[in-house]
Each structure stands twice: as structure tokens, then as C-alpha cells.
mmCIF file of C-alpha atoms in Angstrom:
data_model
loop_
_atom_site.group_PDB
_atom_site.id
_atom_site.type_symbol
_atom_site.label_atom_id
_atom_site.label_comp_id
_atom_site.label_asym_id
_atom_site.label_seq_id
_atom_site.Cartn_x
_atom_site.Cartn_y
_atom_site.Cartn_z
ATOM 1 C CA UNK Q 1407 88.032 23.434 90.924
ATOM 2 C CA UNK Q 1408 86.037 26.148 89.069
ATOM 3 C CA UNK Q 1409 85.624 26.276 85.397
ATOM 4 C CA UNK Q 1410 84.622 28.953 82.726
ATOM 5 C CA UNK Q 1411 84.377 27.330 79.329
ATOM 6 C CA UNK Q 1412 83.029 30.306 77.168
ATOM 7 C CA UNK Q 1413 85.206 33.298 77.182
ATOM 8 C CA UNK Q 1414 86.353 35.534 74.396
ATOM 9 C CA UNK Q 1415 89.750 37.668 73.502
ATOM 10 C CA UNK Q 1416 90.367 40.601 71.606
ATOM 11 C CA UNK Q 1417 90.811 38.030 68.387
ATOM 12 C CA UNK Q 1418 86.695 38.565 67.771
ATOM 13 C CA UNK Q 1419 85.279 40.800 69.905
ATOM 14 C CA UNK Q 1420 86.875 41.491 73.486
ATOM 15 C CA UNK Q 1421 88.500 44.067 74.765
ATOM 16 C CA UNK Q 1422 91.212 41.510 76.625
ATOM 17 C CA UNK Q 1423 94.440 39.695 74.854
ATOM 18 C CA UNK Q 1424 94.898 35.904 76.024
ATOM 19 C CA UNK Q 1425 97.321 37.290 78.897
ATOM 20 C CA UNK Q 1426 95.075 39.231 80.417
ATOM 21 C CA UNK Q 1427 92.736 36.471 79.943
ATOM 22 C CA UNK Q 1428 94.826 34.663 81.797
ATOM 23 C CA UNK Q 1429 95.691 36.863 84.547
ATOM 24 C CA UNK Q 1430 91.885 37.745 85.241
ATOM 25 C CA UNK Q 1431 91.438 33.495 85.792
ATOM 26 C CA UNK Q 1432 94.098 33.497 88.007
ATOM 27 C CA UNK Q 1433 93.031 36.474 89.943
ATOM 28 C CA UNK Q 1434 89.752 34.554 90.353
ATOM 29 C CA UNK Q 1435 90.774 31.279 91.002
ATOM 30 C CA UNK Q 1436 89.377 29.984 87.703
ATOM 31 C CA UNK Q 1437 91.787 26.641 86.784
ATOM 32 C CA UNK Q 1438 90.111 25.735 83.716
ATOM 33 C CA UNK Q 1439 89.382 28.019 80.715
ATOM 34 C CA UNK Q 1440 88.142 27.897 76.860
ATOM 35 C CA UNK Q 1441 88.515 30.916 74.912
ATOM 36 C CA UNK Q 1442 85.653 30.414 72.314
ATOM 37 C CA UNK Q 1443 86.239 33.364 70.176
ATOM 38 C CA UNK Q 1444 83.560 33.527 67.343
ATOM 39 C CA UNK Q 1445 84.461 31.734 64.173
ATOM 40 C CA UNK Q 1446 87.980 31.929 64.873
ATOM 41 C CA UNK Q 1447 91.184 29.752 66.891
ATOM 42 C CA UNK Q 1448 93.936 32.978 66.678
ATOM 43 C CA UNK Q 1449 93.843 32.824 70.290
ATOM 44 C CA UNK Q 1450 95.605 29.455 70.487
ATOM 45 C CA UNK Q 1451 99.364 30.355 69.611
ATOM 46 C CA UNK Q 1452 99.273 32.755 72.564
ATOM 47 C CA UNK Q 1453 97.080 30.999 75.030
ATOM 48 C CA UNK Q 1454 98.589 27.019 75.227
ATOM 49 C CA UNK Q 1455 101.746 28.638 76.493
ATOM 50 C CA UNK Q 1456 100.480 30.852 79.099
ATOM 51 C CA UNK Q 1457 98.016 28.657 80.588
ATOM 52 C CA UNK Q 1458 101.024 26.167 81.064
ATOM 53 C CA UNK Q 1459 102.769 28.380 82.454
ATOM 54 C CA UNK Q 1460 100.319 29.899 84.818
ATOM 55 C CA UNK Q 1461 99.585 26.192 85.241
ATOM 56 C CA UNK Q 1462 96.044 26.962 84.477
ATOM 57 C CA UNK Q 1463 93.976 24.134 82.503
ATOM 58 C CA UNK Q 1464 92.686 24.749 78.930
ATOM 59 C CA UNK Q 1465 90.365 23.022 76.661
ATOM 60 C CA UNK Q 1466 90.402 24.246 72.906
ATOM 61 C CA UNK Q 1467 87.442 25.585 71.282
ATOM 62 C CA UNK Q 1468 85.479 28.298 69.265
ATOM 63 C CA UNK Q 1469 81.714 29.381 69.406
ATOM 64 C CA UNK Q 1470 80.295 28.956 65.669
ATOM 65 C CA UNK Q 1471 77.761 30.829 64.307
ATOM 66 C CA UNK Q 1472 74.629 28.820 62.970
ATOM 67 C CA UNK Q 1473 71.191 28.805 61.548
ATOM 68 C CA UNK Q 1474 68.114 26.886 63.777
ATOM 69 C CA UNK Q 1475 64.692 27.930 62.915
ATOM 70 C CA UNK Q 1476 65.151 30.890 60.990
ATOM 71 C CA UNK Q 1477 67.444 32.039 64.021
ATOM 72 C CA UNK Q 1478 70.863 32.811 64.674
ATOM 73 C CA UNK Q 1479 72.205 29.856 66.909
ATOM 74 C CA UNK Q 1480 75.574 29.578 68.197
ATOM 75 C CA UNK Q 1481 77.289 26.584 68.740
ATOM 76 C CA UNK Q 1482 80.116 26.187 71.153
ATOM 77 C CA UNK Q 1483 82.956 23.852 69.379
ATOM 78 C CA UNK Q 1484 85.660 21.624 72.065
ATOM 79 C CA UNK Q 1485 88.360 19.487 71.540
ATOM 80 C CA UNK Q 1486 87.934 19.941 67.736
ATOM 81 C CA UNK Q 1487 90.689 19.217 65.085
ATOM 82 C CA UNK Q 1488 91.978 23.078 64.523
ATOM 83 C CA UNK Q 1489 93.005 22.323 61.006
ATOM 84 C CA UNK Q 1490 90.419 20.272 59.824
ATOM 85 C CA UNK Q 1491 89.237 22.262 56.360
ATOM 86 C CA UNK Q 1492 85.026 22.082 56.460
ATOM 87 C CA UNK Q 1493 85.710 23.660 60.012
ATOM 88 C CA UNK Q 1494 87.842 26.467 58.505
ATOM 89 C CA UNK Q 1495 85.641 27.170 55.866
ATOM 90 C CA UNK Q 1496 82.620 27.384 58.129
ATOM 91 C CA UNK Q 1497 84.236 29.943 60.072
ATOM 92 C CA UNK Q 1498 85.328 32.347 56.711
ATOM 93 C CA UNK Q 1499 81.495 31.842 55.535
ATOM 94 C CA UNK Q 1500 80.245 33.275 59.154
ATOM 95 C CA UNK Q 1501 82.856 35.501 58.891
ATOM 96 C CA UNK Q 1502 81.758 36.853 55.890
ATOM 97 C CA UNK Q 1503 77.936 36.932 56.862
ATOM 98 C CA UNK Q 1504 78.601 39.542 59.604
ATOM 99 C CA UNK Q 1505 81.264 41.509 57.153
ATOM 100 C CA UNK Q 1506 78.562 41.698 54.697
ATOM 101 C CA UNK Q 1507 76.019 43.359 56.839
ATOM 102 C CA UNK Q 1508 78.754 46.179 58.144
ATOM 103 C CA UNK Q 1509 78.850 46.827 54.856
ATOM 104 C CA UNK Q 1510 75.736 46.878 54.080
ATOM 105 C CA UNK Q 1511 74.970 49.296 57.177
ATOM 106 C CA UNK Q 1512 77.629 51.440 56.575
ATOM 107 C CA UNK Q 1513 76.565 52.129 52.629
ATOM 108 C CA UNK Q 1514 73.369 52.785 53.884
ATOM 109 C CA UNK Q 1515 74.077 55.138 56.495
ATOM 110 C CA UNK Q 1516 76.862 57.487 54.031
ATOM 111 C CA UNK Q 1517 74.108 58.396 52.413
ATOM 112 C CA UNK Q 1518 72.176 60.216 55.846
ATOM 113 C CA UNK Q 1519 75.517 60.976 57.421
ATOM 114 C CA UNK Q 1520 78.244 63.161 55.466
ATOM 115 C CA UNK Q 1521 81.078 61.920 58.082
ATOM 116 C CA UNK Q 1522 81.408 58.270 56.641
ATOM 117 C CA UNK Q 1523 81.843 56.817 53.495
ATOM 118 C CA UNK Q 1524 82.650 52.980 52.397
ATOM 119 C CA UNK Q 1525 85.913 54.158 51.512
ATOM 120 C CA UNK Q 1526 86.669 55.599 54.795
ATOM 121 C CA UNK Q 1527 85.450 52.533 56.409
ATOM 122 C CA UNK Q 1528 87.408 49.947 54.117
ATOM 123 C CA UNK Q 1529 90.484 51.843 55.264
ATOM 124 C CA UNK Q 1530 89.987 51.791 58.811
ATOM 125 C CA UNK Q 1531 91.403 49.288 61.158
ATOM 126 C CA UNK Q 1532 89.485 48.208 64.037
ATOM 127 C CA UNK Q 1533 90.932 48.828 67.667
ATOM 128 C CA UNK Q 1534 91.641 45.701 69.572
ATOM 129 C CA UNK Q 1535 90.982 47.069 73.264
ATOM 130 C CA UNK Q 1536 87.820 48.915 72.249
ATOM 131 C CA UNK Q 1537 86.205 45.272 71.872
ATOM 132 C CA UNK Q 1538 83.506 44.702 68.793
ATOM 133 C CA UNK Q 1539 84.202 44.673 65.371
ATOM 134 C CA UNK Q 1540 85.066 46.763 62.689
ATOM 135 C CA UNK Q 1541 82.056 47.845 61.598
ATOM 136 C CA UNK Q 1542 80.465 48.738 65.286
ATOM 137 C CA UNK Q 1543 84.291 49.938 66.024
ATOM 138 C CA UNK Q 1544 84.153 52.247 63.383
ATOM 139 C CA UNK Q 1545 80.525 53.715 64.078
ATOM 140 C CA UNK Q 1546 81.232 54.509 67.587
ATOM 141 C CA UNK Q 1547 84.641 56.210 66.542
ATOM 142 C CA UNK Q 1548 82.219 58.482 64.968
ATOM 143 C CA UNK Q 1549 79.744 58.716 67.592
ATOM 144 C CA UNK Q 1550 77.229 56.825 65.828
ATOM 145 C CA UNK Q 1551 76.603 54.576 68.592
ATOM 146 C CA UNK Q 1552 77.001 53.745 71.855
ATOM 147 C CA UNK Q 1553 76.642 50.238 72.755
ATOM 148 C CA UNK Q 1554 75.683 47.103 71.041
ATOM 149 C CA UNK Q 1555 71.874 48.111 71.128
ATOM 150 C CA UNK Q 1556 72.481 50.698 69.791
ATOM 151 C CA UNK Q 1557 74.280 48.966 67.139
ATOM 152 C CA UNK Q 1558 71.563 46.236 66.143
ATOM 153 C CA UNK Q 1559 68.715 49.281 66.195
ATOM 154 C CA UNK Q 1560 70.272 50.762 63.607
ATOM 155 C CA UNK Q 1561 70.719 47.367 62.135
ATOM 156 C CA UNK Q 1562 66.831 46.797 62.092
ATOM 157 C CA UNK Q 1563 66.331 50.865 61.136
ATOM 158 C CA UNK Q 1564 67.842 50.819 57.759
ATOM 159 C CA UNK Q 1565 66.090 47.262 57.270
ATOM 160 C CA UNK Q 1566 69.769 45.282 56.773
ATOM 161 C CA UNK Q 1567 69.929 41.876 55.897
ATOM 162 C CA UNK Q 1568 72.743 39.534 55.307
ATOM 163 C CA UNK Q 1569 73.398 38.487 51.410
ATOM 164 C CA UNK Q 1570 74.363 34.681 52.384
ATOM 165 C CA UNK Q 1571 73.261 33.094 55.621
ATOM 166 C CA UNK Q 1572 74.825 31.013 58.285
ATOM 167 C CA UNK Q 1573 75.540 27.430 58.087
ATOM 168 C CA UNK Q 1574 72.458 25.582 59.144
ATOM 169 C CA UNK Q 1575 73.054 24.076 62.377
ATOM 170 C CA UNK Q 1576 72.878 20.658 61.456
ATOM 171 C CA UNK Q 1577 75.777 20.685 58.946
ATOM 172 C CA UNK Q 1578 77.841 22.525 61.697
ATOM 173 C CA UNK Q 1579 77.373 20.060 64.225
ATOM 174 C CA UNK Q 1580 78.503 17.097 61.625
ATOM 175 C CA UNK Q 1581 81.796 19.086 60.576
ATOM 176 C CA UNK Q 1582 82.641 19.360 64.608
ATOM 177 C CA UNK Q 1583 82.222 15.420 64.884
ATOM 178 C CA UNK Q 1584 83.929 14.740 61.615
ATOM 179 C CA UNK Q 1585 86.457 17.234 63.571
ATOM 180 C CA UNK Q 1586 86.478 14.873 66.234
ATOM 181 C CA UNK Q 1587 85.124 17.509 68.398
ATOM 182 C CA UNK Q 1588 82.083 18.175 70.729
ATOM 183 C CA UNK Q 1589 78.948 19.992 70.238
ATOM 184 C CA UNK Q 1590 77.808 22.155 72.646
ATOM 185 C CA UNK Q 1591 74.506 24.901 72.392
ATOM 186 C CA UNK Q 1592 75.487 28.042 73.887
ATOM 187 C CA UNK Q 1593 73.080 30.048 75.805
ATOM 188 C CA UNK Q 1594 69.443 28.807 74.809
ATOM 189 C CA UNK Q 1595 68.115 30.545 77.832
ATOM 190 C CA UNK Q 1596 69.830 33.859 76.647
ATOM 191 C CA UNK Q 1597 68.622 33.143 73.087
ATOM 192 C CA UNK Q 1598 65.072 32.027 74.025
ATOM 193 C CA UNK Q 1599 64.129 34.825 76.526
ATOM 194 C CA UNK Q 1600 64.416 31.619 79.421
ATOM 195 C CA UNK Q 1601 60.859 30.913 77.775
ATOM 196 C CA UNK Q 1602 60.580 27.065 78.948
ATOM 197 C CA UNK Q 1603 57.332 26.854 76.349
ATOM 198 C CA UNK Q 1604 60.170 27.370 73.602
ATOM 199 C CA UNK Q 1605 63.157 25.652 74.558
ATOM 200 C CA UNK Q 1606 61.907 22.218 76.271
ATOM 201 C CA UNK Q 1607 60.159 21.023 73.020
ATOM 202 C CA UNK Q 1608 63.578 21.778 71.085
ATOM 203 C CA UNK Q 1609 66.318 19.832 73.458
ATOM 204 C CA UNK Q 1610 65.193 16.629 72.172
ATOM 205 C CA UNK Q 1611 65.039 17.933 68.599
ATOM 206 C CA UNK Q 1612 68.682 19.222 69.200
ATOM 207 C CA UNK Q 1613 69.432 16.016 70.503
ATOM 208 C CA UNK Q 1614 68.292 14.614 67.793
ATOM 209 C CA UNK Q 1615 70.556 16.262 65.608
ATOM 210 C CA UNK Q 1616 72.905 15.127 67.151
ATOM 211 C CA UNK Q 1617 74.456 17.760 69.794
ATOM 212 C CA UNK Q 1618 76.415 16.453 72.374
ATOM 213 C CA UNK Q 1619 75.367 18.842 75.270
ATOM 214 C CA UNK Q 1620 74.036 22.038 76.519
ATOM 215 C CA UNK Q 1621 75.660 25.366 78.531
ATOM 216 C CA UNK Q 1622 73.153 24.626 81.296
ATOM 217 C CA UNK Q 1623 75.547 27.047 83.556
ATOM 218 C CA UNK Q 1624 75.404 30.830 82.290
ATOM 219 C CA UNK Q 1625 74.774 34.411 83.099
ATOM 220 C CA UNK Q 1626 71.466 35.177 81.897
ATOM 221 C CA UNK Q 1627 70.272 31.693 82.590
ATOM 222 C CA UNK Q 1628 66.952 31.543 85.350
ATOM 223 C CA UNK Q 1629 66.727 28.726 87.726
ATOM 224 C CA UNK Q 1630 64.204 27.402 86.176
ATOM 225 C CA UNK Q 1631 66.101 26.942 82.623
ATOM 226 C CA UNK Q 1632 69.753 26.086 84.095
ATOM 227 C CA UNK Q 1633 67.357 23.286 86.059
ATOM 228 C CA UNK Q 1634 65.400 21.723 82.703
ATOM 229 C CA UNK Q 1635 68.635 21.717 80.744
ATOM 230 C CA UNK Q 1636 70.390 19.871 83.879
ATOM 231 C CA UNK Q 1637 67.853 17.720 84.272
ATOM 232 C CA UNK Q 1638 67.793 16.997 80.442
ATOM 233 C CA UNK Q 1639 71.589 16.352 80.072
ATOM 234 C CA UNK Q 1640 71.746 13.819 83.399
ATOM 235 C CA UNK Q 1641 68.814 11.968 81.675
ATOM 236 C CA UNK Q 1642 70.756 11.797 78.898
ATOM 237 C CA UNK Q 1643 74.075 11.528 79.621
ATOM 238 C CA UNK Q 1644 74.919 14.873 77.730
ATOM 239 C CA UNK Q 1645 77.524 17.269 77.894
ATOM 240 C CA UNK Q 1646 77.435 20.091 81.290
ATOM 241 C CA UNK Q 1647 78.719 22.899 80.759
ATOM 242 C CA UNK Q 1648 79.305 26.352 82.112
ATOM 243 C CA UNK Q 1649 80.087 29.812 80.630
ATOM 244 C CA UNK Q 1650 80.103 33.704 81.469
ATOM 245 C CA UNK Q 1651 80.375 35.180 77.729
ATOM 246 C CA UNK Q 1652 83.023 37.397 79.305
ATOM 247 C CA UNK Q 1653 83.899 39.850 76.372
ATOM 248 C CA UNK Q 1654 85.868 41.771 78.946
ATOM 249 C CA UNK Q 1655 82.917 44.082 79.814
ATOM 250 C CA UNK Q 1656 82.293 44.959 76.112
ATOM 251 C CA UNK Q 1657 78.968 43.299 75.963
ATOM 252 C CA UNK Q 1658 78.015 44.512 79.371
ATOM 253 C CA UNK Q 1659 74.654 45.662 80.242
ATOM 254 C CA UNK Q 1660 72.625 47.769 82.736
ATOM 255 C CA UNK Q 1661 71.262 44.787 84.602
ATOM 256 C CA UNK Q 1662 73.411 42.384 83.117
ATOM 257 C CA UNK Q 1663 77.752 41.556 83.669
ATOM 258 C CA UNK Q 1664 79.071 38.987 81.358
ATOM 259 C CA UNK Q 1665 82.282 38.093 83.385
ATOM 260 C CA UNK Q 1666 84.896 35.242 84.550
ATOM 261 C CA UNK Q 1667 83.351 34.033 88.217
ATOM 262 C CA UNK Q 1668 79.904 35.922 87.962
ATOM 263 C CA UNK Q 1669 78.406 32.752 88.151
ATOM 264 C CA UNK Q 1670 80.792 30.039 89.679
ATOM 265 C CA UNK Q 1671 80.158 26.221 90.014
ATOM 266 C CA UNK Q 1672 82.142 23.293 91.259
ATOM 267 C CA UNK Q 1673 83.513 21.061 88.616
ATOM 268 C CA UNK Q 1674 81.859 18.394 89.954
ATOM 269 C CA UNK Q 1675 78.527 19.405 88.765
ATOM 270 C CA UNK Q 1676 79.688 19.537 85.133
ATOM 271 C CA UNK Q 1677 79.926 17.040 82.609
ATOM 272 C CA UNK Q 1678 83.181 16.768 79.973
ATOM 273 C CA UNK Q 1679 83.241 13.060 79.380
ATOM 274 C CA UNK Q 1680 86.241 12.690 77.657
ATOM 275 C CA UNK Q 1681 86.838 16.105 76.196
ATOM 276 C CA UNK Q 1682 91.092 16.512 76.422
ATOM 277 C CA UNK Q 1683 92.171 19.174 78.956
ATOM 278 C CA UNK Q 1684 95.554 20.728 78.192
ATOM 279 C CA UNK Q 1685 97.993 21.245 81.500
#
């Protein structure tokens, strides 16, 4: 049985709806899925139905956005109580961060570019199957970028930075257990350039903390960091995970495809404990 346990719909920033989430797992023989959209569970209302009925397995959960060391960190939320409030509001305060520097970019930018204006933007809804969000949505619309690099250089060229910050990561990982949830660290590897030097030194502190495992099992990942953060997690009985990031080719890169099945491993070399599986 193969698993991919970090996917995302057109609810944040895909280009694919839960049923052609769905249909892309079954093409690959994928039997069990978690859509972790960022900060949000829309997905849900569609996807527990279809997976049953595509008799696909599903575990619920969301990737949260956090702060760890003056970085962004994001947190990969399973089996969590959906309605539990602190959770909710977490995910409207990330929410608002990123809103908050489209904004902020797009103000900027009216002022060097005649074509868009705050108004215009307020105004304009995003397009689901282009992927993104509104604010990169609306720049390429105006061929203003091209890709999410392009994106992020203009973020760093007009010098934009968020009014309110992310949740620090510790609170975020106590609202998931008071959630009754799991705590998962997406994509250190991807986040720490695979530079061992940085991350080995900060899976005990993480530990610490409280997390209850680690995506040892993604794209970017080298052999040499999906190996430390196995060998980390079977010392101490943590959570083993896997994920692709597949944003339905979205975040694709030259050298780089975030997709269902790039990277396929048994389910017998992960670790869910006792996180519920749906189906």
C-alpha cells in the first residue's frame, strides 16, 4: 500500500479540486491520501465522500503556517478536531499574514505600474485552476510574473514585510494536541537547504517541543536527510511520514516536480501510530 500524506487542492493553492485529487491517486495506485491545504479544512465536505467511494483511504489534516527561529515553519496537522476554535483562529491569523503582504506588494507596485491599483485588486477574484493565490493570481493576470520566484523576488525588491507574524511554533503544536491531533514538521530538508549542520541539532529541540514526528519521505529530501530524520524518529518512536507537496504542478520547478507517486514508499516503512484512517 502506498501513501501520500501532503497534498493540496484548489481550496489554497492548487490547480486540482478534491475529484481530481482523487482520480490522479487512483490513477497511481495511491490508497491513502491527506489533503493538507494551508491553513484551511474546505476540502473535507468534498473529499470524505469521494475517497469512500473510490474506496481510497483518507486521514484528515491541514499544513499550518508557523514561526521557528525567525523562520517560516510549516507544520503538518492529522487527525485533529476540525472544529476545535484555537485551531480555527490560528488558521484566520496565517491567513491574514499572507493577505497582508499581497497587499502590501500590490500598493507598492501601483505606484511603478499604471495597470494595477488596490482597488482593482480588492475586486478581483482569484482563479481556482490557475493555482496560487490572489495576490500572485492577480499579478500574473497582468503579466507581472511568471512563477512563484518570480513572485517572492519581487517580494524581497520592494522590501515587503508582514504587519503581524505567524503563530510561533510552539503554541501551534499545543493547539493540535489540545485538538487531539498530531504534529508533524513538513519538509525540514526543503526548508533547511538538506544542510545536516542545521537540522540535526534542531530534531531534538523540536522534539522537545513537543512534535510528534517528522516528513522524513519527500521530494526535495537527499538521502542523507530522509536517512537522519529516519533514523531519529525509529530512535524515538516518532511519527514517519511521507509527502510530495503536489500543488498539481503549480509549484513546479526546472529541476524539481512536486507530484502524487514522484517519490513512492511502502507503508510499511512509515509510522502513524494510532492516527484514524477514514475508509
Amino acid at each position: 500500500m502506498y501513501a501520500d500524506l501532503h497534498i493540496h487542492s484548489h481550496y489554497s493553492d492548487s490547480t486540482r479540486s478534491p475529484e481530481e485529487i482523487v482520480k490522479k491517486a487512483r490513477e497511481l495506485g495511491i490508497d491513502l491520501l491527506c489533503v493538507s491545504d494551508h491553513n484551511t479544512t474546505a476540502a473535507y465536505n468534498e473529499l470524505i465522500p469521494l475517497c469512500k467511494a473510490n474506496q481510497i483511504k483518507l486521514i484528515r489534516g491541514a499544513e499550518i503556517s508557523t514561526s521557528f527561529e525567525d523562520k517560516e515553519f510549516h507544520v503538518l496537522a492529522y487527525d485533529f478536531n476540525f472544529e476545535n476554535k484555537e485551531i480555527i483562529d490560528i488558521c484566520k491569523q496565517c491567513e491574514t499574514v499572507y493577505a497582508d503582504i499581497d497587499f502590501e506588494l500590490i500598493k507598492k507596485m501601483s505606484v511603478d505600474y499604471k495597470e494595477i491599483s488596490i482597488e482593482d485588486f480588492n475586486s478581483y477574484n482569484r482563479n481556482l485552476k490557475n493555482g496560487g493565490w490572489k495576490g500572485f493570481d492577480y499579478l500574473k493576470t497582468k503579466n507581472l510574473v511568471i512563477d512563484v520566484n518570480s513572485f517572492f523576488k519581487l517580494i524581497s525588491d520592494y522590501n515587503i514585510k508582514p504587519k503581524n507574524s505567524f503563530p510561533s511554533i510552539e503554541y501551534v503544536i499545543s493547539v493540535i494536541h489540545n485538538a487531539n491531533g498530531k504534529a508533524v514538521i513538513a519538509h525540514i530538508g526543503e526548508t533547511m537547504k538538506n544542510n545536516l549542520f542545521e537540522i540535526e541539532p534542531r530534531l531534538k529541540k523540536l522534539e522537545n517541543m513537543g512534535v510528534d514526528g517528522f516528513e522524513c519521505y519527500y521530494t526535495t529530501h537527499t538521502e542523507e536527510t530522509t536517512n537522519v530524520l529516519i533514523d531519529f524518529c525509529q530512535k524515538n518512536n516518532m511519527l514517519i511520514t511521507i509527502g510530495n507537496d503536489d500543488h498539481g504542478g503549480f509549484n513546479n520547478r526546472s529541476n524539481v516536480i512536486y507530484e502524487m507517486g514522484a517519490i513512492k514508499v511502502d507503508f510499511s516503512k512509515l509510522n502513524l501510530k494510532d492516527i484514524e484512517i477514514l475508509g
